[in-house]
N, CA, C and O atoms as a GROMACS GRO file, in nm:
protein
  340
    1TYR      N    1   8.520   9.542   7.592
    1TYR     CA    2   8.402   9.571   7.672
    1TYR      C    3   8.337   9.698   7.622
    1TYR      O    4   8.404   9.789   7.573
    2LYS      N    5   8.207   9.704   7.635
    2LYS     CA    6   8.133   9.822   7.591
    2LYS      C    7   8.100   9.915   7.706
    2LYS      O    8   8.080  10.035   7.686
    3LYS      N    9   8.092   9.860   7.828
    3LYS     CA   10   8.043   9.941   7.938
    3LYS      C   11   8.097   9.886   8.071
    3LYS      O   12   8.115   9.766   8.088
    4ILE      N   13   8.123   9.978   8.164
    4ILE     CA   14   8.162   9.940   8.300
    4ILE      C   15   8.046   9.975   8.392
    4ILE      O   16   7.999  10.089   8.392
    5THR      N   17   8.000   9.878   8.471
    5THR     CA   18   7.893   9.906   8.566
    5THR      C   19   7.948   9.898   8.708
    5THR      O   20   8.046   9.827   8.734
    6GLY      N   21   7.886   9.970   8.798
    6GLY     CA   22   7.927   9.969   8.938
    6GLY      C   23   8.036  10.068   8.971
    6GLY      O   24   8.085  10.071   9.084
    7ILE      N   25   8.076  10.150   8.874
    7ILE     CA   26   8.186  10.244   8.896
    7ILE      C   27   8.152  10.347   9.005
    7ILE      O   28   8.243  10.407   9.064
    8GLU      N   29   8.024  10.367   9.032
    8GLU     CA   30   7.985  10.462   9.136
    8GLU      C   31   8.026  10.416   9.276
    8GLU      O   32   8.026  10.494   9.370
    9HIS      N   33   8.062  10.288   9.288
    9HIS     CA   34   8.104  10.234   9.418
    9HIS      C   35   8.254  10.249   9.441
    9HIS      O   36   8.303  10.216   9.549
   10ILE      N   37   8.326  10.296   9.342
   10ILE     CA   38   8.471  10.314   9.353
   10ILE      C   39   8.499  10.459   9.387
   10ILE      O   40   8.459  10.550   9.314
   11ASP      N   41   8.569  10.481   9.501
   11ASP     CA   42   8.598  10.620   9.539
   11ASP      C   43   8.742  10.661   9.507
   11ASP      O   44   8.772  10.780   9.503
   12LYS      N   45   8.831  10.561   9.484
   12LYS     CA   46   8.966  10.594   9.443
   12LYS      C   47   9.032  10.472   9.382
   12LYS      O   48   8.987  10.359   9.401
   13VAL      N   49   9.138  10.496   9.308
   13VAL     CA   50   9.217  10.390   9.248
   13VAL      C   51   9.361  10.412   9.291
   13VAL      O   52   9.412  10.524   9.284
   14VAL      N   53   9.427  10.307   9.335
   14VAL     CA   54   9.566  10.316   9.376
   14VAL      C   55   9.648  10.231   9.280
   14VAL      O   56   9.627  10.110   9.270
   15GLU      N   57   9.741  10.294   9.211
   15GLU     CA   58   9.829  10.222   9.119
   15GLU      C   59   9.952  10.178   9.197
   15GLU      O   60  10.014  10.259   9.267
   16VAL      N   61   9.988  10.052   9.185
   16VAL     CA   62  10.104   9.999   9.256
   16VAL      C   63  10.202   9.946   9.153
   16VAL      O   64  10.169   9.860   9.072
   17SER      N   65  10.324   9.997   9.158
   17SER     CA   66  10.430   9.948   9.069
   17SER      C   67  10.521   9.855   9.150
   17SER      O   68  10.489   9.822   9.264
   18GLN      N   69  10.631   9.815   9.093
   18GLN     CA   70  10.724   9.730   9.165
   18GLN      C   71  10.828   9.811   9.241
   18GLN      O   72  10.917   9.755   9.304
   19ALA      N   73  10.817   9.943   9.236
   19ALA     CA   74  10.907  10.028   9.314
   19ALA      C   75  10.875  10.009   9.462
   19ALA      O   76  10.761   9.982   9.498
   20PRO      N   77  10.976  10.022   9.549
   20PRO     CA   78  10.950  10.007   9.693
   20PRO      C   79  10.842  10.103   9.741
   20PRO      O   80  10.838  10.219   9.700
   21ILE      N   81  10.756  10.054   9.829
   21ILE     CA   82  10.651  10.138   9.886
   21ILE      C   83  10.665  10.138  10.037
   21ILE      O   84  10.723  10.044  10.094
   22GLY      N   85  10.614  10.238  10.101
   22GLY     CA   86  10.614  10.241  10.247
   22GLY      C   87  10.750  10.270  10.306
   22GLY      O   88  10.846  10.303  10.235
   23ARG      N   89  10.757  10.255  10.437
   23ARG     CA   90  10.879  10.288  10.511
   23ARG      C   91  10.972  10.169  10.530
   23ARG      O   92  11.089  10.188  10.562
   24THR      N   93  10.922  10.048  10.512
   24THR     CA   94  11.006   9.930  10.534
   24THR      C   95  11.000   9.840  10.412
   24THR      O   96  10.906   9.848  10.332
   25PRO      N   97  11.100   9.753  10.397
   25PRO     CA   98  11.096   9.658  10.285
   25PRO      C   99  10.983   9.557  10.297
   25PRO      O  100  10.953   9.486  10.200
   26ARG      N  101  10.919   9.548  10.413
   26ARG     CA  102  10.808   9.456  10.433
   26ARG      C  103  10.674   9.518  10.392
   26ARG      O  104  10.571   9.451  10.399
   27SER      N  105  10.675   9.643  10.350
   27SER     CA  106  10.550   9.706  10.304
   27SER      C  107  10.497   9.631  10.183
   27SER      O  108  10.573   9.582  10.100
   28ASN      N  109  10.366   9.624  10.174
   28ASN     CA  110  10.301   9.557  10.061
   28ASN      C  111  10.172   9.633  10.031
   28ASN      O  112  10.136   9.724  10.105
   29PRO      N  113  10.102   9.599   9.924
   29PRO     CA  114   9.981   9.675   9.892
   29PRO      C  115   9.879   9.681  10.006
   29PRO      O  116   9.813   9.784  10.023
   30ALA      N  117   9.867   9.575  10.085
   30ALA     CA  118   9.770   9.576  10.196
   30ALA      C  119   9.811   9.673  10.306
   30ALA      O  120   9.727   9.742  10.362
   31THR      N  121   9.941   9.679  10.337
   31THR     CA  122   9.986   9.773  10.440
   31THR      C  123   9.985   9.916  10.386
   31THR      O  124   9.950  10.010  10.458
   32TYR      N  125  10.023   9.933  10.260
   32TYR     CA  126  10.030  10.066  10.200
   32TYR      C  127   9.893  10.132  10.189
   32TYR      O  128   9.880  10.252  10.212
   33THR      N  129   9.792  10.055  10.153
   33THR     CA  130   9.658  10.111  10.135
   33THR      C  131   9.579  10.118  10.265
   33THR      O  132   9.472  10.179  10.269
   34GLY      N  133   9.631  10.056  10.371
   34GLY     CA  134   9.561  10.058  10.500
   34GLY      C  135   9.470   9.940  10.524
   34GLY      O  136   9.413   9.928  10.633
   35VAL      N  137   9.453   9.853  10.427
   35VAL     CA  138   9.365   9.737  10.442
   35VAL      C  139   9.416   9.646  10.553
   35VAL      O  140   9.336   9.586  10.625
   36PHE      N  141   9.547   9.634  10.567
   36PHE     CA  142   9.601   9.544  10.668
   36PHE      C  143   9.567   9.589  10.810
   36PHE      O  144   9.563   9.507  10.901
   37THR      N  145   9.542   9.718  10.829
   37THR     CA  146   9.498   9.767  10.960
   37THR      C  147   9.367   9.701  10.999
   37THR      O  148   9.351   9.657  11.113
   38ASP      N  149   9.274   9.694  10.906
   38ASP     CA  150   9.146   9.628  10.933
   38ASP      C  151   9.164   9.478  10.958
   38ASP      O  152   9.097   9.420  11.043
   39ILE      N  153   9.254   9.416  10.883
   39ILE     CA  154   9.280   9.273  10.902
   39ILE      C  155   9.338   9.248  11.040
   39ILE      O  156   9.298   9.153  11.108
   40ARG      N  157   9.430   9.333  11.084
   40ARG     CA  158   9.488   9.317  11.218
   40ARG      C  159   9.381   9.336  11.326
   40ARG      O  160   9.385   9.269  11.429
   41LYS      N  161   9.288   9.426  11.304
   41LYS     CA  162   9.178   9.445  11.400
   41LYS      C  163   9.090   9.321  11.407
   41LYS      O  164   9.042   9.284  11.514
   42LEU      N  165   9.068   9.256  11.292
   42LEU     CA  166   8.991   9.131  11.291
   42LEU      C  167   9.065   9.021  11.367
   42LEU      O  168   9.003   8.946  11.442
   43PHE      N  169   9.196   9.012  11.348
   43PHE     CA  170   9.275   8.913  11.422
   43PHE      C  171   9.264   8.938  11.572
   43PHE      O  172   9.258   8.843  11.651
   44GLU      N  173   9.262   9.064  11.612
   44GLU     CA  174   9.251   9.098  11.754
   44GLU      C  175   9.121   9.046  11.815
   44GLU      O  176   9.116   9.016  11.934
   45LEU      N  177   9.017   9.036  11.735
   45LEU     CA  178   8.885   8.993  11.784
   45LEU      C  179   8.870   8.842  11.796
   45LEU      O  180   8.769   8.794  11.848
   46THR      N  181   8.968   8.766  11.748
   46THR     CA  182   8.956   8.620  11.756
   46THR      C  183   8.965   8.574  11.902
   46THR      O  184   9.030   8.637  11.984
   47PRO      N  185   8.898   8.463  11.933
   47PRO     CA  186   8.903   8.411  12.071
   47PRO      C  187   9.047   8.385  12.119
   47PRO      O  188   9.079   8.412  12.235
   48GLU      N  189   9.132   8.333  12.031
   48GLU     CA  190   9.270   8.304  12.069
   48GLU      C  191   9.346   8.430  12.107
   48GLU      O  192   9.421   8.431  12.205
   49ALA      N  193   9.326   8.537  12.030
   49ALA     CA  194   9.394   8.664  12.060
   49ALA      C  195   9.344   8.722  12.192
   49ALA      O  196   9.422   8.777  12.269
   50LYS      N  197   9.214   8.710  12.217
   50LYS     CA  198   9.159   8.761  12.343
   50LYS      C  199   9.215   8.685  12.462
   50LYS      O  200   9.251   8.745  12.563
   51ILE      N  201   9.224   8.552  12.451
   51ILE     CA  202   9.280   8.470  12.559
   51ILE      C  203   9.423   8.511  12.589
   51ILE      O  204   9.463   8.518  12.706
   52ARG      N  205   9.500   8.538  12.486
   52ARG     CA  206   9.642   8.572  12.503
   52ARG      C  207   9.665   8.721  12.529
   52ARG      O  208   9.778   8.762  12.558
   53GLY      N  209   9.560   8.801  12.519
   53GLY     CA  210   9.574   8.945  12.541
   53GLY      C  211   9.640   9.019  12.427
   53GLY      O  212   9.697   9.126  12.446
   54TYR      N  213   9.634   8.962  12.307
   54TYR     CA  214   9.695   9.025  12.190
   54TYR      C  215   9.609   9.140  12.140
   54TYR      O  216   9.487   9.127  12.130
   55LYS      N  217   9.671   9.251  12.110
   55LYS     CA  218   9.605   9.366  12.047
   55LYS      C  219   9.642   9.368  11.899
   55LYS      O  220   9.726   9.291  11.854
   56ALA      N  221   9.579   9.456  11.824
   56ALA     CA  222   9.601   9.462  11.679
   56ALA      C  223   9.748   9.482  11.644
   56ALA      O  224   9.796   9.427  11.545
   57GLY      N  225   9.819   9.560  11.723
   57GLY     CA  226   9.960   9.587  11.696
   57GLY      C  227  10.048   9.463  11.699
   57GLY      O  228  10.157   9.463  11.641
   58ARG      N  229  10.003   9.360  11.765
   58ARG     CA  230  10.080   9.235  11.772
   58ARG      C  231  10.089   9.168  11.635
   58ARG      O  232  10.186   9.098  11.606
   59PHE      N  233   9.989   9.190  11.551
   59PHE     CA  234   9.982   9.124  11.420
   59PHE      C  235  10.047   9.212  11.314
   59PHE      O  236   9.980   9.268  11.227
   60SER      N  237  10.178   9.224  11.323
   60SER     CA  238  10.254   9.310  11.233
   60SER      C  239  10.378   9.237  11.185
   60SER      O  240  10.434   9.154  11.258
   61PHE      N  241  10.421   9.267  11.064
   61PHE     CA  242  10.545   9.212  11.010
   61PHE      C  243  10.667   9.271  11.081
   61PHE      O  244  10.777   9.218  11.069
   62ASN      N  245  10.647   9.381  11.153
   62ASN     CA  246  10.758   9.455  11.211
   62ASN      C  247  10.778   9.429  11.360
   62ASN      O  248  10.869   9.485  11.420
   63VAL      N  249  10.695   9.345  11.421
   63VAL     CA  250  10.698   9.326  11.565
   63VAL      C  251  10.745   9.185  11.599
   63VAL      O  252  10.690   9.087  11.550
   64LYS      N  253  10.847   9.177  11.684
   64LYS     CA  254  10.892   9.046  11.730
   64LYS      C  255  10.777   8.978  11.802
   64LYS      O  256  10.712   9.038  11.888
   65GLY      N  257  10.753   8.853  11.768
   65GLY     CA  258  10.640   8.781  11.825
   65GLY      C  259  10.516   8.788  11.737
   65GLY      O  260  10.429   8.701  11.746
   66GLY      N  261  10.506   8.890  11.655
   66GLY     CA  262  10.394   8.902  11.563
   66GLY      C  263  10.431   8.863  11.422
   66GLY      O  264  10.345   8.846  11.336
   67ARG      N  265  10.559   8.849  11.400
   67ARG     CA  266  10.609   8.812  11.267
   67ARG      C  267  10.677   8.676  11.274
   67ARG      O  268  10.702   8.624  11.383
   68CYS      N  269  10.706   8.621  11.161
   68CYS     CA  270  10.786   8.498  11.155
   68CYS      C  271  10.929   8.537  11.191
   68CYS      O  272  10.989   8.622  11.125
   69GLU      N  273  10.984   8.475  11.294
   69GLU     CA  274  11.119   8.510  11.336
   69GLU      C  275  11.227   8.446  11.248
   69GLU      O  276  11.342   8.489  11.251
   70VAL      N  277  11.190   8.344  11.172
   70VAL     CA  278  11.288   8.283  11.081
   70VAL      C  279  11.324   8.382  10.971
   70VAL      O  280  11.441   8.401  10.940
   71CYS      N  281  11.223   8.446  10.912
   71CYS     CA  282  11.249   8.540  10.802
   71CYS      C  283  11.238   8.685  10.848
   71CYS      O  284  11.261   8.777  10.770
   72ARG      N  285  11.204   8.707  10.976
   72ARG     CA  286  11.187   8.840  11.035
   72ARG      C  287  11.084   8.923  10.958
   72ARG      O  288  11.099   9.044  10.942
   73GLY      N  289  10.980   8.856  10.912
   73GLY     CA  290  10.870   8.924  10.844
   73GLY      C  291  10.894   8.955  10.698
   73GLY      O  292  10.812   9.021  10.635
   74ALA      N  293  11.006   8.910  10.644
   74ALA     CA  294  11.040   8.940  10.505
   74ALA      C  295  10.967   8.850  10.405
   74ALA      O  296  10.951   8.886  10.289
   75GLY      N  297  10.924   8.732  10.451
   75GLY     CA  298  10.855   8.640  10.361
   75GLY      C  299  10.948   8.544  10.290
   75GLY      O  300  10.902   8.452  10.222
   76VAL      N  301  11.078   8.565  10.305
   76VAL     CA  302  11.178   8.475  10.247
   76VAL      C  303  11.293   8.461  10.347
   76VAL      O  304  11.315   8.548  10.431
   77GLN      N  305  11.364   8.352  10.336
   77GLN     CA  306  11.480   8.330  10.420
   77GLN      C  307  11.604   8.338  10.333
   77GLN      O  308  11.614   8.267  10.233
   78THR      N  309  11.699   8.423  10.369
   78THR     CA  310  11.823   8.438  10.295
   78THR      C  311  11.929   8.350  10.358
   78THR      O  312  11.952   8.355  10.479
   79ILE      N  313  11.992   8.269  10.277
   79ILE     CA  314  12.096   8.178  10.326
   79ILE      C  315  12.229   8.222  10.266
   79ILE      O  316  12.244   8.232  10.145
   80GLU      N  317  12.326   8.247  10.353
   80GLU     CA  318  12.460   8.286  10.308
   80GLU      C  319  12.524   8.169  10.234
   80GLU      O  320  12.515   8.055  10.277
   81MET      N  321  12.589   8.199  10.125
   81MET     CA  322  12.657   8.096  10.045
   81MET      C  323  12.806   8.130  10.040
   81MET      O  324  12.863   8.143   9.932
   82ASN      N  325  12.869   8.144  10.156
   82ASN     CA  326  13.008   8.188  10.164
   82ASN      C  327  13.107   8.090  10.101
   82ASN      O  328  13.219   8.129  10.068
   83PHE      N  329  13.068   7.965  10.083
   83PHE     CA  330  13.159   7.866  10.025
   83PHE      C  331  13.175   7.884   9.875
   83PHE      O  332  13.264   7.823   9.815
   84LEU      N  333  13.090   7.965   9.813
   84LEU     CA  334  13.100   7.987   9.669
   84LEU      C  335  13.206   8.092   9.640
   84LEU      O  336  13.222   8.187   9.717
   85PRO      N  337  13.280   8.076   9.530
   85PRO     CA  338  13.385   8.174   9.498
   85PRO      C  339  13.327   8.309   9.462
   85PRO      O  340  13.402   8.403   9.433
   0.00000   0.00000   0.00000
C-alpha cells in the first residue's frame, strides 16, 4: 500500500496477544476494550429485556442467568475422561 486514509478517525490502537487478559478467564477483546459494555446496554433496551426487567448487568459471562450455565460462560464444555489411563 502507498497510503492510509481515514487515520484521523482512529484515537487509539489496542494490541491483543494470546496472553490472558482481564480479571477472569472469560475476558475477551470486547470485554477488555469496553465494547461489550455498550453491547450489554443495547441488550437492555430490547423489548424482551424490558418485559423481564433485565438490566445491562444481566448480560454478562460472569452472572448466573446471564451466561450459559452448561459452560458457565466459558464458551466450551469440559468433559472429564476419568476412564482413560
